[in-house]
PDB file of C-alpha atoms in Angstrom:
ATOM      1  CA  UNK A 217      28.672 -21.766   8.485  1.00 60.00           C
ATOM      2  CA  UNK A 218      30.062 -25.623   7.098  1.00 73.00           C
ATOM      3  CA  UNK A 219      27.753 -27.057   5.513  1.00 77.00           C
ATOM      4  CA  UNK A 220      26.857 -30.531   6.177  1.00 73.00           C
ATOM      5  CA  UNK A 221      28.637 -33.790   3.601  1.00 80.00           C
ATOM      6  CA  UNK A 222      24.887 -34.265   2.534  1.00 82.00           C
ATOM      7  CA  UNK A 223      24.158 -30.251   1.724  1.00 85.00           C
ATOM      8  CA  UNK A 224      22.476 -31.335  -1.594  1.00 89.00           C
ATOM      9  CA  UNK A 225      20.187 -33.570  -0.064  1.00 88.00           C
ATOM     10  CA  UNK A 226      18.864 -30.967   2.174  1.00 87.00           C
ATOM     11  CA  UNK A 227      18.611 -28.320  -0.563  1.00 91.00           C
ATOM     12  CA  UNK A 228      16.179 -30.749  -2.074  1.00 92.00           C
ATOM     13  CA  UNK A 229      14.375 -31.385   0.511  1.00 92.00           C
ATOM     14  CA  UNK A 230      14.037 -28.118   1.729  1.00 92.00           C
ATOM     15  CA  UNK A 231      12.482 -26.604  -2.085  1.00 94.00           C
ATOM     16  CA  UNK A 232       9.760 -29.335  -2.124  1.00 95.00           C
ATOM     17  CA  UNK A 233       9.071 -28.058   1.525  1.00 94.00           C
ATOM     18  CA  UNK A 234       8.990 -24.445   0.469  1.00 95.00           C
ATOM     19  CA  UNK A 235       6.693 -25.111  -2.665  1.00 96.00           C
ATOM     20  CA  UNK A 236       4.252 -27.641  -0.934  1.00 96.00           C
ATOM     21  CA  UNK A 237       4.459 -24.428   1.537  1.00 95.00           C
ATOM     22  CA  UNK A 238       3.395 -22.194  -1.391  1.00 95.00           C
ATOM     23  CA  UNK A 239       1.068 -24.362  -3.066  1.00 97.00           C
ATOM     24  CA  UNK A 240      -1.580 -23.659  -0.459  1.00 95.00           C
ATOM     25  CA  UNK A 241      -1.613 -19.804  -0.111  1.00 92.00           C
ATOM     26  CA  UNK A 242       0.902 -18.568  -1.911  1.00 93.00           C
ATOM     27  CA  UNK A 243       3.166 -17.854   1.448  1.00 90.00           C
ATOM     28  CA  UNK A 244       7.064 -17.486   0.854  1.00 89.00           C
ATOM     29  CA  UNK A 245       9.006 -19.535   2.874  1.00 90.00           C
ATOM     30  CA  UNK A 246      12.422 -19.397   3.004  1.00 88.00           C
ATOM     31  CA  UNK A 247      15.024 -22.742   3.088  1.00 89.00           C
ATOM     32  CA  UNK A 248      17.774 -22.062   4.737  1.00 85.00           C
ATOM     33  CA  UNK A 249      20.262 -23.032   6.794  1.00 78.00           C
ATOM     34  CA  UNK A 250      19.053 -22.428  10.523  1.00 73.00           C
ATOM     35  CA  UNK A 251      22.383 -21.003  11.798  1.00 70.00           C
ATOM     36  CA  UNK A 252      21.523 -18.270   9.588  1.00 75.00           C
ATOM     37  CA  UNK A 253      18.705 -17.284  11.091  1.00 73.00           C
ATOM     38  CA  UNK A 254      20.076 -15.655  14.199  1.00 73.00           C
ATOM     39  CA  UNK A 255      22.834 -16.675  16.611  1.00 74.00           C
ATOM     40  CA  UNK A 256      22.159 -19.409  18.787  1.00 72.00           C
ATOM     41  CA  UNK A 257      24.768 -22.305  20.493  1.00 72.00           C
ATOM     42  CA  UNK A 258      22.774 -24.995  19.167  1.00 70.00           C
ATOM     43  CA  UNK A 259      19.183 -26.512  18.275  1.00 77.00           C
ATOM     44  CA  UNK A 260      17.254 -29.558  18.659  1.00 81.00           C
ATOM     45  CA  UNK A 261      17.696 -30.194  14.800  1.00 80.00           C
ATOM     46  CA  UNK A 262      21.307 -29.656  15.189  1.00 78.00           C
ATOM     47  CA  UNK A 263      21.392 -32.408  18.275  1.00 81.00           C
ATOM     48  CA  UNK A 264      19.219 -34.613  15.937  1.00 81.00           C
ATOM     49  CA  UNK A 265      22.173 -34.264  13.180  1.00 78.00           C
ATOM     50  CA  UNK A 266      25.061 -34.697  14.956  1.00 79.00           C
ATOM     51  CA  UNK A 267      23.969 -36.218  18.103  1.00 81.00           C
ATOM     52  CA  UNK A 268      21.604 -39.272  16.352  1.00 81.00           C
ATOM     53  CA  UNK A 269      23.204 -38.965  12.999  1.00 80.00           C
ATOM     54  CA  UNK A 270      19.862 -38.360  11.385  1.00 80.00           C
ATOM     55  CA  UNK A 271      20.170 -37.222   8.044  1.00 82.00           C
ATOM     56  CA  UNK A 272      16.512 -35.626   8.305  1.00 83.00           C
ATOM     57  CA  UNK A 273      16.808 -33.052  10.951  1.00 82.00           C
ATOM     58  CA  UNK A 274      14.551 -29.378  10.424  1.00 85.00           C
ATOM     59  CA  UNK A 275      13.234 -26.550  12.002  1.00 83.00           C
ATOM     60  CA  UNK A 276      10.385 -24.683  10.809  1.00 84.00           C
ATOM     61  CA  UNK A 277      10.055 -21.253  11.530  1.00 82.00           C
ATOM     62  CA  UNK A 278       6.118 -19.806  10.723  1.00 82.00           C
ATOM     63  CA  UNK A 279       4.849 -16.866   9.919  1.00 79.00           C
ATOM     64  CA  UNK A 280       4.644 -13.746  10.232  1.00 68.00           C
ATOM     65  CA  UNK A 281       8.319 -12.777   8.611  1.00 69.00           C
ATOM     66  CA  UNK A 282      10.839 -10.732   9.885  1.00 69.00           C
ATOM     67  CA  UNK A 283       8.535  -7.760   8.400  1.00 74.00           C
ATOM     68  CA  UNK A 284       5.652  -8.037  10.271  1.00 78.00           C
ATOM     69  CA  UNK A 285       4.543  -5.761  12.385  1.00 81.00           C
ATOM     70  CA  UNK A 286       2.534  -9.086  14.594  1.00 78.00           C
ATOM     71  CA  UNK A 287       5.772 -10.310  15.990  1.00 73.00           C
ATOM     72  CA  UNK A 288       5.541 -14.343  17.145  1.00 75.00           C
ATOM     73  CA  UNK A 289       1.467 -13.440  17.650  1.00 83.00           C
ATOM     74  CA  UNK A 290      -0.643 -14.006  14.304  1.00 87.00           C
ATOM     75  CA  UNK A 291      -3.912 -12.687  13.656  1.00 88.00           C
ATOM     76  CA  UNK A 292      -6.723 -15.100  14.214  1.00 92.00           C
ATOM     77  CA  UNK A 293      -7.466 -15.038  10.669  1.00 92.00           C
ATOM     78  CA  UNK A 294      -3.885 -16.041   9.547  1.00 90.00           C
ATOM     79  CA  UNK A 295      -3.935 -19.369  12.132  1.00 92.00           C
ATOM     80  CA  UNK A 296      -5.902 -21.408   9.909  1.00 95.00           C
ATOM     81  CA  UNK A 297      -3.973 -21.032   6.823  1.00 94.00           C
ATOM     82  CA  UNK A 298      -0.181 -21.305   8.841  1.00 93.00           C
ATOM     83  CA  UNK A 299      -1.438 -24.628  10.147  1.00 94.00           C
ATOM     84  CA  UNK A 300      -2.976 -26.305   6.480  1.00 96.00           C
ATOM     85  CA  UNK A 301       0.143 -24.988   4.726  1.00 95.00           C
ATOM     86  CA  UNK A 302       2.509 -26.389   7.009  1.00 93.00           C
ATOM     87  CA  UNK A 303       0.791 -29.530   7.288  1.00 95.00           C
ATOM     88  CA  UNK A 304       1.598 -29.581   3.119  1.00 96.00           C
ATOM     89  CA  UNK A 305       5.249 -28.647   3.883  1.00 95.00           C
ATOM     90  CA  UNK A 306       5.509 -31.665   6.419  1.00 93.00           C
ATOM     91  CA  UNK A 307       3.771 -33.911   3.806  1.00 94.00           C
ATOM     92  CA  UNK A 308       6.291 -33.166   1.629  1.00 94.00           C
ATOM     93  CA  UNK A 309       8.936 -33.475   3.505  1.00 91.00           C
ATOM     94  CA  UNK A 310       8.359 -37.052   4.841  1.00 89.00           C
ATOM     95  CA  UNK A 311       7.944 -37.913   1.144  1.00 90.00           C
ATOM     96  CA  UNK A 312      11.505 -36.749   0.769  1.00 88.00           C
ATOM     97  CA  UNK A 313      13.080 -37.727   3.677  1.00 83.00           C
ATOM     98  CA  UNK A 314      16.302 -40.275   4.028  1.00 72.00           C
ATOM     99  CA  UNK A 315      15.104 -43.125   6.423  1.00 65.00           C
ATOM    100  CA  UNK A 316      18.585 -43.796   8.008  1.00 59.00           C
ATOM    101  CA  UNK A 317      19.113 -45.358  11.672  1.00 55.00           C
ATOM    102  CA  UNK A 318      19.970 -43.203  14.384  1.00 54.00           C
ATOM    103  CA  UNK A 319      24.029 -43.713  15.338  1.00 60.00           C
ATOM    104  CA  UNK A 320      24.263 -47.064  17.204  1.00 61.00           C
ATOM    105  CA  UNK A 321      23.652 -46.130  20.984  1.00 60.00           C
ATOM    106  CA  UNK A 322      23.336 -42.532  20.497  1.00 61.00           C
ATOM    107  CA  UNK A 323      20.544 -42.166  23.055  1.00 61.00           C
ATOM    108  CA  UNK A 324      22.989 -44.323  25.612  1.00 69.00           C
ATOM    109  CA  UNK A 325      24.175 -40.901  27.299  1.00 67.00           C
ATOM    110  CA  UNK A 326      22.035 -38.674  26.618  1.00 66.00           C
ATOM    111  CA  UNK A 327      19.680 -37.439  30.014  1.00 68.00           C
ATOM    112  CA  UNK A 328      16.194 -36.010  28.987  1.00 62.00           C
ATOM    113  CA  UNK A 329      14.960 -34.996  32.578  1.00 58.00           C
TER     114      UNK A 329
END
């Protein structure tokens, strides 16, 4: 997968995501790249990026991980904790974020309904 002109950038960001992440409970999140996650033709971060030209576009994937036996359904008990610790990882990524204007009339063509 090419990586983005700006690939350092997003490493940072992503690591004070992941510990802010880990800070809370100790869950192990992963930054990434999300093309590597599983094939898909496209995201909305991936629109953000090239579409709007925002430097700043993620996806967060929550628990469980890929070893879980809960699939996309957590146990009541883990709720709670998923919400506070991504809350911390969203804190920290707005403190490392690029503010940079969208492309000049990127939203011109676009049709949202």
């Amino acid at each position: 997968t090419e990586k983005p002109d700006n690939w350092a950038h997003h490493l940072k960001v992503g690591e004070a995501v992941v510990k802010a992440i880990a800070r809370r409970n100790g869950a192990k999140y992963i930054n990434q790249q999300s093309a590597s996650l599983y094939p898909a033709s496209g995201d909305s971060a991936d629109w953000a990026h090239d579409v709007l030209g925002l430097t700043d576009s993620y996806t967060f994937e929550l628990r469980p991980d890929e070893y879980s036996s809960y699939g996309f359904e957590l146990p009541p008990e883990q709720i709670l904790p998923t919400g506070q610790e991504n809350v911390d990882g969203l804190l920290a990524l707005i403190d490392n974020i690029e503010y940079n204007n969208m492309k000049e009339n990127a939203l011109e063509d676009v049709e949202f309904f």
